[in-house]
mmCIF file of C-alpha atoms in Angstrom:
data_model
loop_
_atom_site.group_PDB
_atom_site.id
_atom_site.type_symbol
_atom_site.label_atom_id
_atom_site.label_comp_id
_atom_site.label_asym_id
_atom_site.label_seq_id
_atom_site.Cartn_x
_atom_site.Cartn_y
_atom_site.Cartn_z
ATOM 1 C CA MET E 8 87.617 145.487 67.621
ATOM 2 C CA PRO E 9 84.852 142.758 67.942
ATOM 3 C CA LYS E 10 85.237 140.547 70.923
ATOM 4 C CA ALA E 11 86.183 137.052 69.973
ATOM 5 C CA GLU E 12 83.432 134.529 70.516
ATOM 6 C CA SER E 13 84.092 131.903 73.184
ATOM 7 C CA SER E 14 83.593 128.175 72.240
ATOM 8 C CA ALA E 15 83.442 127.174 75.884
ATOM 9 C CA ASN E 16 79.723 126.389 75.663
ATOM 10 C CA THR E 17 79.755 124.861 72.222
ATOM 11 C CA GLU E 18 78.557 121.246 72.068
ATOM 12 C CA TYR E 19 80.397 118.679 69.897
ATOM 13 C CA THR E 20 79.282 115.382 68.452
ATOM 14 C CA PHE E 21 81.869 112.647 67.920
ATOM 15 C CA LYS E 22 81.629 109.475 65.759
ATOM 16 C CA PRO E 23 83.252 106.359 67.029
ATOM 17 C CA ILE E 24 85.881 104.954 64.487
ATOM 18 C CA GLY E 25 85.279 101.435 65.735
ATOM 19 C CA PHE E 26 85.163 99.395 68.756
ATOM 20 C CA ILE E 27 87.405 96.982 70.689
ATOM 21 C CA GLU E 28 87.024 93.157 71.112
ATOM 22 C CA SER E 29 88.306 92.516 74.582
ATOM 23 C CA PRO E 30 88.473 89.601 76.952
ATOM 24 C CA TYR E 31 86.755 91.670 79.636
ATOM 25 C CA ARG E 32 83.073 91.009 79.426
ATOM 26 C CA GLN E 33 82.019 92.951 82.534
ATOM 27 C CA LYS E 34 83.397 95.920 84.404
ATOM 28 C CA PHE E 35 84.354 93.918 87.425
ATOM 29 C CA ALA E 36 87.898 92.637 87.355
ATOM 30 C CA ILE E 37 89.031 95.009 84.508
ATOM 31 C CA PRO E 38 92.504 96.239 85.731
ATOM 32 C CA ARG E 39 92.329 99.802 86.962
ATOM 33 C CA GLN E 40 95.091 101.006 84.613
ATOM 34 C CA PRO E 41 96.348 99.903 81.187
ATOM 35 C CA GLY E 42 99.484 97.719 81.081
ATOM 36 C CA LEU E 43 98.941 95.870 84.432
ATOM 37 C CA VAL E 44 97.823 92.661 82.548
ATOM 38 C CA PRO E 45 100.157 92.221 79.684
ATOM 39 C CA SER E 46 98.497 89.051 78.408
ATOM 40 C CA ALA E 47 95.101 90.816 77.859
ATOM 41 C CA ARG E 48 94.880 90.940 74.073
ATOM 42 C CA GLY E 49 92.311 92.813 72.101
ATOM 43 C CA VAL E 50 91.283 93.649 68.534
ATOM 44 C CA ILE E 51 90.396 97.108 67.397
ATOM 45 C CA HIS E 52 87.690 96.757 64.600
ATOM 46 C CA PHE E 53 87.058 99.700 62.498
ATOM 47 C CA ASN E 54 83.706 100.892 61.348
ATOM 48 C CA GLU E 55 83.245 100.842 57.523
ATOM 49 C CA GLU E 56 84.012 104.456 56.957
ATOM 50 C CA PHE E 57 87.416 104.070 58.562
ATOM 51 C CA ALA E 58 88.225 100.502 57.500
ATOM 52 C CA HIS E 59 90.691 101.583 54.952
ATOM 53 C CA ILE E 60 94.252 100.475 54.938
ATOM 54 C CA ASP E 61 95.411 104.109 54.290
ATOM 55 C CA CYS E 62 94.056 105.118 57.755
ATOM 56 C CA VAL E 63 96.734 102.989 59.399
ATOM 57 C CA ARG E 64 99.467 103.393 56.867
ATOM 58 C CA GLY E 65 102.772 103.554 58.840
ATOM 59 C CA ILE E 66 101.217 102.785 62.228
ATOM 60 C CA GLU E 67 103.295 99.532 62.460
ATOM 61 C CA ALA E 68 106.327 101.610 63.155
ATOM 62 C CA PHE E 69 105.081 102.458 66.592
ATOM 63 C CA SER E 70 105.157 100.057 69.532
ATOM 64 C CA HIS E 71 102.332 101.674 71.551
ATOM 65 C CA LEU E 72 99.119 103.648 70.826
ATOM 66 C CA TRP E 73 96.909 106.039 72.630
ATOM 67 C CA LEU E 74 93.235 105.128 72.575
ATOM 68 C CA THR E 75 90.555 107.677 73.136
ATOM 69 C CA PHE E 76 87.289 105.902 73.952
ATOM 70 C CA VAL E 77 83.829 106.234 75.626
ATOM 71 C CA PHE E 78 82.855 104.852 79.053
ATOM 72 C CA HIS E 79 79.657 103.535 77.417
ATOM 73 C CA GLU E 80 78.348 101.450 80.178
ATOM 74 C CA THR E 81 78.519 104.145 82.802
ATOM 75 C CA ALA E 82 77.780 107.206 80.846
ATOM 76 C CA ALA E 83 74.016 107.336 81.619
ATOM 77 C CA GLN E 84 74.990 107.352 85.421
ATOM 78 C CA GLY E 85 76.186 110.936 85.123
ATOM 79 C CA TRP E 86 78.938 112.479 87.225
ATOM 80 C CA LYS E 87 79.652 114.058 90.584
ATOM 81 C CA PRO E 88 82.345 116.582 91.543
ATOM 82 C CA LEU E 89 83.712 114.155 94.258
ATOM 83 C CA VAL E 90 84.483 110.481 93.683
ATOM 84 C CA ARG E 91 85.960 107.701 95.767
ATOM 85 C CA PRO E 92 89.047 106.335 94.012
ATOM 86 C CA PRO E 93 89.476 102.498 94.437
ATOM 87 C CA ARG E 94 93.215 103.177 95.073
ATOM 88 C CA LEU E 95 92.227 104.752 98.311
ATOM 89 C CA GLY E 96 90.149 101.836 99.381
ATOM 90 C CA GLY E 97 86.837 103.659 98.355
ATOM 91 C CA ASN E 98 86.894 105.583 101.700
ATOM 92 C CA MET E 99 88.355 108.973 100.645
ATOM 93 C CA ARG E 100 86.805 111.477 98.327
ATOM 94 C CA LYS E 101 88.751 113.253 95.522
ATOM 95 C CA GLY E 102 87.926 115.742 92.851
ATOM 96 C CA VAL E 103 86.684 114.036 89.691
ATOM 97 C CA PHE E 104 89.435 115.949 87.703
ATOM 98 C CA ALA E 105 92.014 114.480 90.237
ATOM 99 C CA THR E 106 91.058 110.929 89.420
ATOM 100 C CA ARG E 107 90.537 108.637 86.520
ATOM 101 C CA SER E 108 87.036 107.817 87.508
ATOM 102 C CA THR E 109 84.684 106.484 84.795
ATOM 103 C CA PHE E 110 81.932 108.948 86.059
ATOM 104 C CA ARG E 111 83.042 112.162 84.308
ATOM 105 C CA PRO E 112 81.225 115.272 82.819
ATOM 106 C CA ASN E 113 82.253 113.876 79.400
ATOM 107 C CA PRO E 114 82.564 109.997 79.703
ATOM 108 C CA ILE E 115 85.760 109.887 77.802
ATOM 109 C CA GLY E 116 88.794 107.622 78.650
ATOM 110 C CA LEU E 117 92.433 107.520 77.502
ATOM 111 C CA SER E 118 94.551 104.341 77.538
ATOM 112 C CA VAL E 119 97.903 103.355 76.112
ATOM 113 C CA VAL E 120 98.168 99.907 74.621
ATOM 114 C CA GLU E 121 100.909 97.886 72.959
ATOM 115 C CA LEU E 122 100.424 97.377 69.267
ATOM 116 C CA VAL E 123 101.110 93.745 68.371
ATOM 117 C CA ALA E 124 100.168 93.550 64.636
ATOM 118 C CA VAL E 125 98.066 95.061 61.926
ATOM 119 C CA GLU E 126 95.965 92.466 60.365
ATOM 120 C CA ASP E 127 93.393 92.928 57.479
ATOM 121 C CA LYS E 128 92.442 96.528 58.562
ATOM 122 C CA LYS E 129 92.407 95.428 62.293
ATOM 123 C CA LEU E 130 94.708 96.238 65.045
ATOM 124 C CA ILE E 131 95.939 93.528 67.468
ATOM 125 C CA VAL E 132 96.756 95.195 70.823
ATOM 126 C CA ARG E 133 97.567 94.025 74.421
ATOM 127 C CA GLY E 134 97.883 95.372 77.940
ATOM 128 C CA LEU E 135 94.346 96.856 77.466
ATOM 129 C CA ASP E 136 91.898 97.798 80.254
ATOM 130 C CA LEU E 137 88.816 98.151 78.104
ATOM 131 C CA LEU E 138 85.341 96.517 78.286
ATOM 132 C CA HIS E 139 84.407 94.438 75.324
ATOM 133 C CA GLY E 140 82.458 96.534 72.894
ATOM 134 C CA THR E 141 84.010 99.863 74.066
ATOM 135 C CA PRO E 142 83.605 102.578 71.340
ATOM 136 C CA ILE E 143 86.929 103.826 70.108
ATOM 137 C CA LEU E 144 86.977 107.628 69.223
ATOM 138 C CA ASP E 145 90.545 108.132 68.134
ATOM 139 C CA ILE E 146 93.940 106.468 67.943
ATOM 140 C CA LYS E 147 97.244 108.266 68.211
ATOM 141 C CA PRO E 148 100.891 107.019 68.215
ATOM 142 C CA TYR E 149 102.557 107.001 71.637
ATOM 143 C CA LEU E 150 105.724 109.093 71.505
ATOM 144 C CA PRO E 151 108.317 108.174 74.082
ATOM 145 C CA TYR E 152 110.354 111.388 73.764
ATOM 146 C CA SER E 153 107.358 113.588 74.849
ATOM 147 C CA ASP E 154 104.684 111.260 76.433
ATOM 148 C CA SER E 155 107.040 109.751 78.986
ATOM 149 C CA VAL E 156 107.865 112.618 81.396
ATOM 150 C CA SER E 157 110.957 112.046 83.594
ATOM 151 C CA GLY E 158 110.356 113.065 87.170
ATOM 152 C CA ALA E 159 106.597 113.333 86.998
ATOM 153 C CA LEU E 160 104.673 113.051 90.265
ATOM 154 C CA GLY E 161 101.727 110.614 90.649
ATOM 155 C CA GLY E 162 100.228 112.006 93.751
ATOM 156 C CA TYR E 163 98.265 109.419 95.791
ATOM 157 C CA ALA E 164 98.944 106.866 93.025
ATOM 158 C CA ASP E 165 102.634 107.497 92.629
ATOM 159 C CA ALA E 166 103.688 103.918 92.599
ATOM 160 C CA LYS E 167 102.403 100.711 91.137
ATOM 161 C CA GLN E 168 100.468 98.723 93.572
ATOM 162 C CA THR E 169 101.574 95.239 94.323
ATOM 163 C CA THR E 170 99.340 92.672 96.171
ATOM 164 C CA GLY E 171 101.903 89.816 96.505
ATOM 165 C CA MET E 172 98.934 87.513 95.942
ATOM 166 C CA SER E 173 99.384 84.024 94.375
ATOM 167 C CA VAL E 174 96.968 82.072 92.181
ATOM 168 C CA SER E 175 96.251 78.404 92.279
ATOM 169 C CA PHE E 176 93.820 76.217 90.428
ATOM 170 C CA THR E 177 91.728 73.264 91.423
ATOM 171 C CA ARG E 178 91.959 69.974 89.437
ATOM 172 C CA GLU E 179 88.556 70.928 87.804
ATOM 173 C CA ALA E 180 89.914 74.330 86.771
ATOM 174 C CA GLU E 181 93.192 72.843 85.430
ATOM 175 C CA ALA E 182 91.112 70.395 83.375
ATOM 176 C CA ALA E 183 89.085 73.314 81.815
ATOM 177 C CA LEU E 184 92.416 75.160 80.951
ATOM 178 C CA LEU E 185 93.698 72.033 79.252
ATOM 179 C CA GLN E 186 90.452 71.568 77.307
ATOM 180 C CA HIS E 187 90.627 75.067 75.884
ATOM 181 C CA GLN E 188 94.444 75.373 75.605
ATOM 182 C CA HIS E 189 94.477 75.327 71.810
ATOM 183 C CA GLU E 190 91.981 78.114 71.387
ATOM 184 C CA TYR E 191 92.941 80.132 74.427
ATOM 185 C CA PRO E 192 96.690 79.373 75.075
ATOM 186 C CA GLU E 193 97.137 82.433 77.272
ATOM 187 C CA LEU E 194 94.070 81.884 79.387
ATOM 188 C CA ARG E 195 95.906 80.747 82.459
ATOM 189 C CA GLN E 196 98.213 83.612 82.283
ATOM 190 C CA LEU E 197 95.410 86.149 81.847
ATOM 191 C CA ILE E 198 93.443 84.670 84.771
ATOM 192 C CA SER E 199 96.588 84.819 86.977
ATOM 193 C CA GLU E 200 97.528 88.401 86.103
ATOM 194 C CA VAL E 201 94.013 89.668 86.575
ATOM 195 C CA LEU E 202 93.638 87.997 90.018
ATOM 196 C CA GLN E 203 97.073 89.128 91.083
ATOM 197 C CA GLN E 204 95.659 92.704 90.794
ATOM 198 C CA ASP E 205 93.086 91.695 93.461
ATOM 199 C CA PRO E 206 89.909 92.930 91.800
ATOM 200 C CA ARG E 207 87.770 92.834 94.932
ATOM 201 C CA PRO E 208 86.339 95.979 96.225
ATOM 202 C CA GLY E 209 88.675 97.774 98.648
ATOM 203 C CA TYR E 210 86.440 97.242 101.637
ATOM 204 C CA GLN E 211 86.374 93.540 101.181
ATOM 205 C CA ARG E 212 90.186 93.065 101.065
ATOM 206 C CA GLU E 213 90.396 93.223 104.943
ATOM 207 C CA GLN E 214 87.585 90.788 105.387
ATOM 208 C CA SER E 215 88.121 87.113 105.946
ATOM 209 C CA TRP E 216 84.806 85.516 105.322
ATOM 210 C CA ASP E 217 84.602 82.690 102.891
ATOM 211 C CA LYS E 218 83.127 84.419 99.829
ATOM 212 C CA GLU E 219 82.930 83.168 96.261
ATOM 213 C CA TYR E 220 83.813 85.706 93.534
ATOM 214 C CA GLY E 221 83.158 85.403 89.793
ATOM 215 C CA MET E 222 84.152 87.239 86.668
ATOM 216 C CA HIS E 223 83.767 86.851 82.904
ATOM 217 C CA LEU E 224 86.784 86.653 80.653
ATOM 218 C CA TYR E 225 85.964 85.900 76.960
ATOM 219 C CA ASP E 226 83.023 83.501 77.260
ATOM 220 C CA PHE E 227 84.255 81.916 80.463
ATOM 221 C CA ASN E 228 82.748 82.303 83.908
ATOM 222 C CA ILE E 229 85.722 81.998 86.377
ATOM 223 C CA LYS E 230 84.933 81.436 90.052
ATOM 224 C CA TRP E 231 87.522 81.736 92.832
ATOM 225 C CA ARG E 232 87.851 82.157 96.638
ATOM 226 C CA VAL E 233 90.501 84.092 98.473
ATOM 227 C CA VAL E 234 92.247 81.833 100.975
ATOM 228 C CA ALA E 235 94.829 83.705 103.121
ATOM 229 C CA ASN E 236 96.842 85.514 100.332
ATOM 230 C CA ASP E 237 96.009 83.126 97.557
ATOM 231 C CA ASN E 238 93.339 83.421 94.759
ATOM 232 C CA HIS E 239 92.082 79.817 94.582
ATOM 233 C CA VAL E 240 90.322 79.369 91.265
ATOM 234 C CA ILE E 241 87.467 76.851 91.771
ATOM 235 C CA SER E 242 86.002 76.481 88.326
ATOM 236 C CA ILE E 243 86.195 77.751 84.724
ATOM 237 C CA SER E 244 83.044 77.112 82.703
#
């Protein structure tokens, strides 16, 4: 009998079905897992070929979705067999396949998000951890009976990290929140949830110098300092 041909070395080309509109405009400060910042809302826009109502018919019956996407901003940097997970402070190396590092042989990511609504061939989601403009390759419904595994082990990331950090705002920052409250009613909550995750690099968390940090959410430049265990938001511009 002829030997079956292996497809292990076959190359595949994928076409994005759309992209996501996200409040995260830079990699810094994106939560390291989905669902950690519930107020982070996004919109999945479909490319013309897939912008047909039939493609999402029945999807509203599901509360959550799996998104397969491309790490498009880091893809060109290639990959290494060993990486330094932020969860371990960036000081220990683990095999790339034992992590969720963005630097992978194939720069593909997987996230579960909550489906909020289907609007005019667009999907409104929240709890996302995706950079603005991220190409979406596929969408599948999340199935609780099979996708949630009772008793599963999480290795070195077995439990959700909690920083216990608080968030405060200067008068200037409070005024900016008030000014944009109508257009961005969840901005305060979004900023607070992101900063409570402590987006600083692991090696800086033990430092005590007076350093100013910045991040971009939507079109806002948010600046803050860490004072004791408080993220003190200085300005929102």
